[in-house]
Each structure stands twice: as C-alpha cells, then as structure tokens.
Tab-separated table of C-alpha atoms in Angstrom:
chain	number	residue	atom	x	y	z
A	27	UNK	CA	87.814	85.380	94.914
A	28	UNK	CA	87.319	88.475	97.302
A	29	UNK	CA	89.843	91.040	97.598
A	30	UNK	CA	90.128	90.263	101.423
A	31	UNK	CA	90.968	86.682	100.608
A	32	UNK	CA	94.105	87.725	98.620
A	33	UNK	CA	94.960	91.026	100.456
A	34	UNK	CA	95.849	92.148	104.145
A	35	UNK	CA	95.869	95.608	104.984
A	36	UNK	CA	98.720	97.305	106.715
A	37	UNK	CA	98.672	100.694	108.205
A	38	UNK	CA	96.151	101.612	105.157
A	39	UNK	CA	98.265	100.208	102.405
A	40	UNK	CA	97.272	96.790	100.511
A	41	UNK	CA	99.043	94.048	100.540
A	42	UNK	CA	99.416	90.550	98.449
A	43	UNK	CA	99.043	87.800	101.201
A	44	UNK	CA	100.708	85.793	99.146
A	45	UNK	CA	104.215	87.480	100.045
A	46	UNK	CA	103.317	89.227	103.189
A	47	UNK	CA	101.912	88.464	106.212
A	48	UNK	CA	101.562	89.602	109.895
A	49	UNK	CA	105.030	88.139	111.294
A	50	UNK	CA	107.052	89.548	108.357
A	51	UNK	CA	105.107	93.306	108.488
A	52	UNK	CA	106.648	92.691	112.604
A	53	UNK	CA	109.941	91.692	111.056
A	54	UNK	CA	110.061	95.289	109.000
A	55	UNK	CA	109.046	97.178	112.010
A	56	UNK	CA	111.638	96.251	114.144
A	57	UNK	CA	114.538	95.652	111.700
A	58	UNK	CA	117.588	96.505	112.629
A	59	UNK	CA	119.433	98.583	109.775
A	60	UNK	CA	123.098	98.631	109.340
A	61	UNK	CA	125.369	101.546	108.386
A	62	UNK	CA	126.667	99.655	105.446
A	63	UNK	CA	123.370	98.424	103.843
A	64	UNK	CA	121.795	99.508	100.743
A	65	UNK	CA	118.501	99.924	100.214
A	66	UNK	CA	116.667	99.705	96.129
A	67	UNK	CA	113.385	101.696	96.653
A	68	UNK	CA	111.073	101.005	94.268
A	69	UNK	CA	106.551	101.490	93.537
A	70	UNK	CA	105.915	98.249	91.732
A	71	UNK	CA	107.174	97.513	87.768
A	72	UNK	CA	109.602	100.156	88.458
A	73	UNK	CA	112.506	98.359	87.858
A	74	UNK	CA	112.636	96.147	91.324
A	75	UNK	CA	114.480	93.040	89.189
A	76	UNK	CA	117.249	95.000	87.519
A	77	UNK	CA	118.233	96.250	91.270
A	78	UNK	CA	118.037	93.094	92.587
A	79	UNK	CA	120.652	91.696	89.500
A	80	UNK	CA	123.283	94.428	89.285
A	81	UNK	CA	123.430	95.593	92.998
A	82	UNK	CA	125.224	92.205	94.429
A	83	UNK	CA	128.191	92.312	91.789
A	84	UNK	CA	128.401	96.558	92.296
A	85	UNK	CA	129.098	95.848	95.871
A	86	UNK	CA	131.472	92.899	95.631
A	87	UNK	CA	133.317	94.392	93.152
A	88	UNK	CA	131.893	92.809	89.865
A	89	UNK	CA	131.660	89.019	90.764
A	90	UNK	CA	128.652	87.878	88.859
A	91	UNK	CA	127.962	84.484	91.209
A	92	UNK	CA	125.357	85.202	93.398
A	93	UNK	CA	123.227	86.458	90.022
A	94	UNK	CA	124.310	83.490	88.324
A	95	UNK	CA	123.168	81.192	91.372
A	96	UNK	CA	120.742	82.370	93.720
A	97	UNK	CA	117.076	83.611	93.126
A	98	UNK	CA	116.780	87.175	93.052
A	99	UNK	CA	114.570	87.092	96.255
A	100	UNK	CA	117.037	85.297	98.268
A	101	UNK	CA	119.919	87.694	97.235
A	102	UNK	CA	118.134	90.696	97.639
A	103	UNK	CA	115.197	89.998	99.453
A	104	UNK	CA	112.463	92.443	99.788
A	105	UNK	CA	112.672	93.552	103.664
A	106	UNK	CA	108.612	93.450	103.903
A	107	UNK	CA	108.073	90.141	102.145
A	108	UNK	CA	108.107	86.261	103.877
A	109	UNK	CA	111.608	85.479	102.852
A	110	UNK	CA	113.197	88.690	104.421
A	111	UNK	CA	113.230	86.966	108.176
A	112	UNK	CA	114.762	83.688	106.787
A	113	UNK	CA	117.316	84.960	104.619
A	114	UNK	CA	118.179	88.506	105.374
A	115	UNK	CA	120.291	87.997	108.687
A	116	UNK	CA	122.644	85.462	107.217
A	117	UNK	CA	123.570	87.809	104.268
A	118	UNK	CA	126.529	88.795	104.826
A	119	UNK	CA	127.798	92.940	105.034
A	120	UNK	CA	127.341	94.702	102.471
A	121	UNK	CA	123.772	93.628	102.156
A	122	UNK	CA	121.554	95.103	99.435
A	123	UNK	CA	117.991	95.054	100.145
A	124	UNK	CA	114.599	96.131	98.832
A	125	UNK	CA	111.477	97.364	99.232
A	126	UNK	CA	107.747	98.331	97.696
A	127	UNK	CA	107.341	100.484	101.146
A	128	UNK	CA	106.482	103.868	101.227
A	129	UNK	CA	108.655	106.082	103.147
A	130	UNK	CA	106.489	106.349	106.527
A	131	UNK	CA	106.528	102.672	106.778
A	132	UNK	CA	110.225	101.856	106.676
A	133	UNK	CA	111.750	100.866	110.419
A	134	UNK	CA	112.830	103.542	112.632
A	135	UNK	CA	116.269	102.183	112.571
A	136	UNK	CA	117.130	103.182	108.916
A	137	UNK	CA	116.498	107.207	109.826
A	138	UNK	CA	119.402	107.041	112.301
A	139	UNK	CA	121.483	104.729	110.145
A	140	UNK	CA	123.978	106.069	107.440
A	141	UNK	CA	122.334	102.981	104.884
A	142	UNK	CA	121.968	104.506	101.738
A	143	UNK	CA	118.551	104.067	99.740
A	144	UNK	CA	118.519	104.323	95.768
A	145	UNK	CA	114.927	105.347	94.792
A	146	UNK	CA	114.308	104.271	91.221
A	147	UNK	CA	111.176	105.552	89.672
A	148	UNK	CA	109.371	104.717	86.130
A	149	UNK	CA	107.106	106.338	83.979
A	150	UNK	CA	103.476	105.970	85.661
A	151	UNK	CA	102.015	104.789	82.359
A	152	UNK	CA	104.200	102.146	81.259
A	153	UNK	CA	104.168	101.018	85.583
A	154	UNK	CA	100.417	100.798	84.927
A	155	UNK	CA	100.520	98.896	81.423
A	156	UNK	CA	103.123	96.292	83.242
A	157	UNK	CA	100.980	96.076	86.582
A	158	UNK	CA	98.000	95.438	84.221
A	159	UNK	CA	99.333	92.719	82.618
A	160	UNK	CA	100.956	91.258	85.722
A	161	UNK	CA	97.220	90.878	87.267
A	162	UNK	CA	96.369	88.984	84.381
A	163	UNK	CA	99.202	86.090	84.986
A	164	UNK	CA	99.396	86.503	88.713
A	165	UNK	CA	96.544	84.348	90.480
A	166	UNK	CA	97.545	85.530	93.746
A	167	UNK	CA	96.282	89.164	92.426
A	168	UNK	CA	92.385	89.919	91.522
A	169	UNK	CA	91.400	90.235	88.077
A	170	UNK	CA	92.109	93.574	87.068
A	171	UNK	CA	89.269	93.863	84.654
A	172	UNK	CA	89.423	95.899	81.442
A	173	UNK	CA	92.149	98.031	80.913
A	174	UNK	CA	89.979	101.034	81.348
A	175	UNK	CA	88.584	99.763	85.223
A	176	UNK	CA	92.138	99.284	85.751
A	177	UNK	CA	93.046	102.679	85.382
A	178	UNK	CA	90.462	104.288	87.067
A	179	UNK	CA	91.728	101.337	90.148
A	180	UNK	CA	95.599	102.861	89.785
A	181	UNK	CA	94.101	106.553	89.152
A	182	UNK	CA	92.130	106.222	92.601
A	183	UNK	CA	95.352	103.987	94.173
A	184	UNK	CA	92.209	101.170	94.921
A	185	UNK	CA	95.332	98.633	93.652
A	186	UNK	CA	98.273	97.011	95.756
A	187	UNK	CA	100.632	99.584	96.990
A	188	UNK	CA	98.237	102.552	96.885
A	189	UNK	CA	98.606	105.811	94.587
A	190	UNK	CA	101.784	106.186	92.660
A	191	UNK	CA	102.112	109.647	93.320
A	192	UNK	CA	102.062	109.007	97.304
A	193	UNK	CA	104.993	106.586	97.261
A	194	UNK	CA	107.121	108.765	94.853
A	195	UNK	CA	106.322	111.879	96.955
A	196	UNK	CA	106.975	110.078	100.459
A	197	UNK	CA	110.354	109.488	99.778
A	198	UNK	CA	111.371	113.194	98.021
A	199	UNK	CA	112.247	113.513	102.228
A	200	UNK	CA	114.683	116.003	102.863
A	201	UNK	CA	115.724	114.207	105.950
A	202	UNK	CA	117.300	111.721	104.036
A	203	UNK	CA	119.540	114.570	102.508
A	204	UNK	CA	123.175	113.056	100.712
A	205	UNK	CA	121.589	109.357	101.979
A	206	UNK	CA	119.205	108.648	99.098
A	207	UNK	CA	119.788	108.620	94.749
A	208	UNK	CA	117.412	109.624	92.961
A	209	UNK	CA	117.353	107.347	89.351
A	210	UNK	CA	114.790	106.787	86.492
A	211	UNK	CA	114.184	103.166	85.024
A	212	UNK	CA	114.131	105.228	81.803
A	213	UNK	CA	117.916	106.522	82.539
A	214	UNK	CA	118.894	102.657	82.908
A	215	UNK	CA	117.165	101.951	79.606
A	216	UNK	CA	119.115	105.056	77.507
A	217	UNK	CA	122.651	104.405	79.372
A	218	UNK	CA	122.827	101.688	81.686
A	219	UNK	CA	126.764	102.145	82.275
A	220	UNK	CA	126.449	105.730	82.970
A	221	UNK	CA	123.617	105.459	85.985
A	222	UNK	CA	126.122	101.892	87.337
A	223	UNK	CA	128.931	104.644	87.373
A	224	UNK	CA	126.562	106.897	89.271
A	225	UNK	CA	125.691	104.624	91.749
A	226	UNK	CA	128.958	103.167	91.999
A	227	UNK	CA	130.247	107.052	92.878
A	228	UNK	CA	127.018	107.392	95.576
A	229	UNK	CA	128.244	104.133	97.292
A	230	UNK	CA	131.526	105.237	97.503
A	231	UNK	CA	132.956	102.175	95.483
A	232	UNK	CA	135.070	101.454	91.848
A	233	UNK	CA	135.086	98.978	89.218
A	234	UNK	CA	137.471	98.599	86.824
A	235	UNK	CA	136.193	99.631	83.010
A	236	UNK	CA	136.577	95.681	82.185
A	237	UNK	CA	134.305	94.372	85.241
A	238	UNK	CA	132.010	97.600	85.032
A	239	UNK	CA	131.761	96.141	81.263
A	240	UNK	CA	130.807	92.671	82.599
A	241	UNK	CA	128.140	93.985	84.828
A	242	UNK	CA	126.543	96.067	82.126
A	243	UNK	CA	126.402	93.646	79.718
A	244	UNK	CA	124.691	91.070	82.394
A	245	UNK	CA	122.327	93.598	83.261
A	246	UNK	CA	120.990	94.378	79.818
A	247	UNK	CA	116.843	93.126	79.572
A	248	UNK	CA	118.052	90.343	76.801
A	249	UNK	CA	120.029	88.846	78.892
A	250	UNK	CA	118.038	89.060	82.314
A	251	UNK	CA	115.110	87.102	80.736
A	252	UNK	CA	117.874	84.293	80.813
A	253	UNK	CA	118.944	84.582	84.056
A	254	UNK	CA	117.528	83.348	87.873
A	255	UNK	CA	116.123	87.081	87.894
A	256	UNK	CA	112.872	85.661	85.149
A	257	UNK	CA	110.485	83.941	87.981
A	258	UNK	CA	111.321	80.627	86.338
A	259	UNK	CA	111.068	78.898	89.617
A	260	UNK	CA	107.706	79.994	90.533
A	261	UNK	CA	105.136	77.394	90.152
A	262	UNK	CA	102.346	77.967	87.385
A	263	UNK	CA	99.360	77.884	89.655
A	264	UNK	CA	100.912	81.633	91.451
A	265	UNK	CA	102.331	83.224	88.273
A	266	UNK	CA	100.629	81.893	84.789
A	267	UNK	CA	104.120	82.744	82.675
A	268	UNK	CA	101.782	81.292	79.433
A	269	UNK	CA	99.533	84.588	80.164
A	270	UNK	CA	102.505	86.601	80.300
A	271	UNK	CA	106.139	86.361	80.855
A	272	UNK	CA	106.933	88.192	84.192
A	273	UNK	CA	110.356	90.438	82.493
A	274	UNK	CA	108.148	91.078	79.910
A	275	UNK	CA	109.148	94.031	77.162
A	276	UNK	CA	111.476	95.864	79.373
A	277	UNK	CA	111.039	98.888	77.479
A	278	UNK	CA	110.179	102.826	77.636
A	279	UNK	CA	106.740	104.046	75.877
A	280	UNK	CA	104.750	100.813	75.709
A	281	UNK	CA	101.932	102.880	77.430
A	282	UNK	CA	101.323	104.055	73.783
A	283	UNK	CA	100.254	100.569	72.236
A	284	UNK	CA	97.559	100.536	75.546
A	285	UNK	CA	96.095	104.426	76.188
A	286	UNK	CA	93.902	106.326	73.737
A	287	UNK	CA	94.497	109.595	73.365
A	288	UNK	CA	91.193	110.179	75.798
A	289	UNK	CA	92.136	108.145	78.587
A	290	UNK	CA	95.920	108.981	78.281
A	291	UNK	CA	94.540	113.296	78.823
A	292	UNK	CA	92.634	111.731	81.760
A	293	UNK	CA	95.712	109.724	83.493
A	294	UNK	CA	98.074	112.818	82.386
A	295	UNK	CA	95.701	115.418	84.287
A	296	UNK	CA	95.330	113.377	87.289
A	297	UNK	CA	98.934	113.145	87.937
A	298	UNK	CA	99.942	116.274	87.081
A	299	UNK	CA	97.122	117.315	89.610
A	300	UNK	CA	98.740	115.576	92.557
A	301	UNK	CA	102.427	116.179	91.968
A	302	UNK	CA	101.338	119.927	92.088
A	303	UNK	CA	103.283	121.517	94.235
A	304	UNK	CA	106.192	119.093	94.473
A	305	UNK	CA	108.362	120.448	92.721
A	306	UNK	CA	109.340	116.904	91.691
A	307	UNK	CA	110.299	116.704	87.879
A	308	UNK	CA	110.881	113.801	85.717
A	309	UNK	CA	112.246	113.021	81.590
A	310	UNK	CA	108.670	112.078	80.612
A	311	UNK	CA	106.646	114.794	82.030
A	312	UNK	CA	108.694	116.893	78.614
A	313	UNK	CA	107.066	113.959	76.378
C-alpha cells in the first residue's frame, strides 16, 4: 500500500489517517484551552500510555475508576486524533489531555492559557526499537522494512511524526517558562513515586502516602498490560497484537538487543549532531 494511502500530511508533518483526519487537524486548530487543563506531551513510544493511566487518578485525588473503566483514548484523548471532538468537551474540569504535536502546531489558545503541559521524553534508541516493532503489528502503518532502512527512515525523520530531535527541541520554549515539566520515561522506570510526587507538586495538588501508594502500584508496566490501557479493544485487522503486543517490554536499554555497535556510532553521531547547540541534556547521553 502507498504511503499516501495511509498518511495525510499536515503543515509538513505525517500523519496516520487512520487516527487523524482533516476535521479533527480543524478541531486542534481552533481548540479552546482551559486554565485548568493538563496537557502529557509526548514524540511517539515515549511513554504516551503511562500518562494517559496515572494522570486521571493524580487529578481526582487517587480514584482509580476511570482507569479501571474507560479506554485510555476516551479518558485522555489525544487533542489531534478522531476521538478528541467527540469526547473531549464532555470531560469534565480538570481535563488531562495529550498530544504527539510538536510545539508550533498546538492551538493558539494554550500560549495565553495558564494549562500546564508535562513533556515526557525517552531515550531515542529504545523510541526507535518500540516504533520499529509497532510498524510491524500496526497495518494502518507501512512496513518499516529491515531494521537498518528503518533507522536511516527515523535518522532522516522520513517516519510519522518527523525527526525526534525537532519535536524534543520545539518544546525546550522559553515562553512556556514555570508552565511546562520537563520528565524522562527513564525517571518513571527508576522511581515512579518520586516523578508522581513531582508532578503532583507542579500541579499544585496532594495525595495522601496511602492513595499516592495505590496509584503507583497501578501504574507499574506489570500491571498496565492488564488494564484498559493494553489496546485490547482494537480489532486485529488495525493492530496484529499476535505480531507484537502493543505495551510491549516497557523497559530502559532494549536498544542494545537491536543496534550493532556500527549502526548504534551512526544513530549516536547523528543526534548528537542536531541537539548541538541546545543545550538540552538528558540521563542517557552519560551512557
């Protein structure tokens, strides 16, 4: 299947059709933010699901229900995606929200909003290992051929979403100043109660120890892969789960068991080559 059959284009940046399409890129546009929301900012495989599962019970204070209940996508819809105009204006205030959108293409109305925006970013190896094997079980995506084409596709940003290093770099705005939280899928991995506490402190909100406990222990990986958050719902013909599960290893370092030590030099120097200059650091760039 051509790429144009299974992608639209918006303002440069590729797009599954499968999720997106011209009335909900219009929907985005002219969304109208509230103080009180809270936006999950995420590139792809960067830990989009785990937002989605512990925001709703941070903001409530603790209760687990909506997790327990409703599909991730209807709880905390993605504000570019199909379901966002269905579902989004009935949620009621707090809402938590997310999004795969670079910076430049959020609506105009979050800049003068006080919403707050938690950027969570991942390693760009393992993101590439688990966007690899998500092309192989999505059918909605194009094949993304041997691992080694694939990289050179993510190296050159010729994938859905564009370059990695754009997207992390667009939203390092200063404008944003106290507004935005800057997290690591890797810090959730090492001390998930710690980086709840953070966020909990950036919202402006508390949980007591016993209900913080609660939500940590629903958010751990083991226990996600159980939960409405696994893509259980989605019919076989989108998202092959046989091929691979969709909450797959939720781990740090798989990149290891997938780059040789040639290709992984390659990747490194590339990236290192366009966050020159950014002064944007991160735990793995010590590894």
């Amino acid at each position: 299947m051509a790429d144009s059959d299974l992608n639209l284009v918006y303002r440069g940046l590729l797009l599954p059709k499968v999720s997106h399409s011209e009335e909900s890129l219009n929907y985005l546009q002219n969304f109208q933010v509230k103080d009180d929301d809270v936006f999950a900012v995420t590139y792809l495989f960067s830990g989009t699901t785990w937002m989605q599962e512990i925001l709703p019970p941070l903001l409530n204070g603790g209760d687990l229900t909506s997790v327990e209940t409703i599909p991730n996508w209807d709880r905390v819809p993605w504000l570019e995606e199909i379901r966002a105009p269905v579902v989004l204006d009935k949620l009621p205030s707090p809402r938590a929200i997310v999004s795969h959108m670079p910076y430049n293409l959020m609506p105009s109305s979050l800049f003068k909003s006080k919403a707050k925006v938690i950027y969570v970013a991942r390693n760009p190896k393992d993101v590439l290992v688990s966007s690899f094997h998500f092309h192989q079980m999505a059918n909605f995506l194009e094949d993304p051929g041997t691992f080694e084409e694939f990289v050179d596709k993510f190296m050159s940003g010729k994938i859905v979403l564009g370059k990695w290093t754009d997207h992390v770099k667009s939203w390092r705005n200063p404008e944003l100043t106290d507004r935005i939280l800057y997290i690591t899928y890797e810090e959730m991995l090492q001390d998930l109660r710690e980086v709840l506490s953070r966020i909990l402190k950036f919202l402006g909100r508390e949980l007591s120890a016993e209900a913080l406990d609660h939500v940590v222990n629903h958010g751990t990986f083991k226990n996600m892969k159980t939960t409405m958050s696994n893509y259980s719902l989605v019919p076989e013909n989108i998202m092959d789960s046989k091929k691979s599960p969709f909450l797959r290893k939720g781990i740090a370092g798989d990149w290891k068991n997938h780059f040789s030590p040639e290709l992984d030099a390659k990747f490194t120097a590339v990236i290192q080559e366009e966050m020159n200059g950014s002064n944007i650091r991160f735990p793995w760039d010590e590894e």
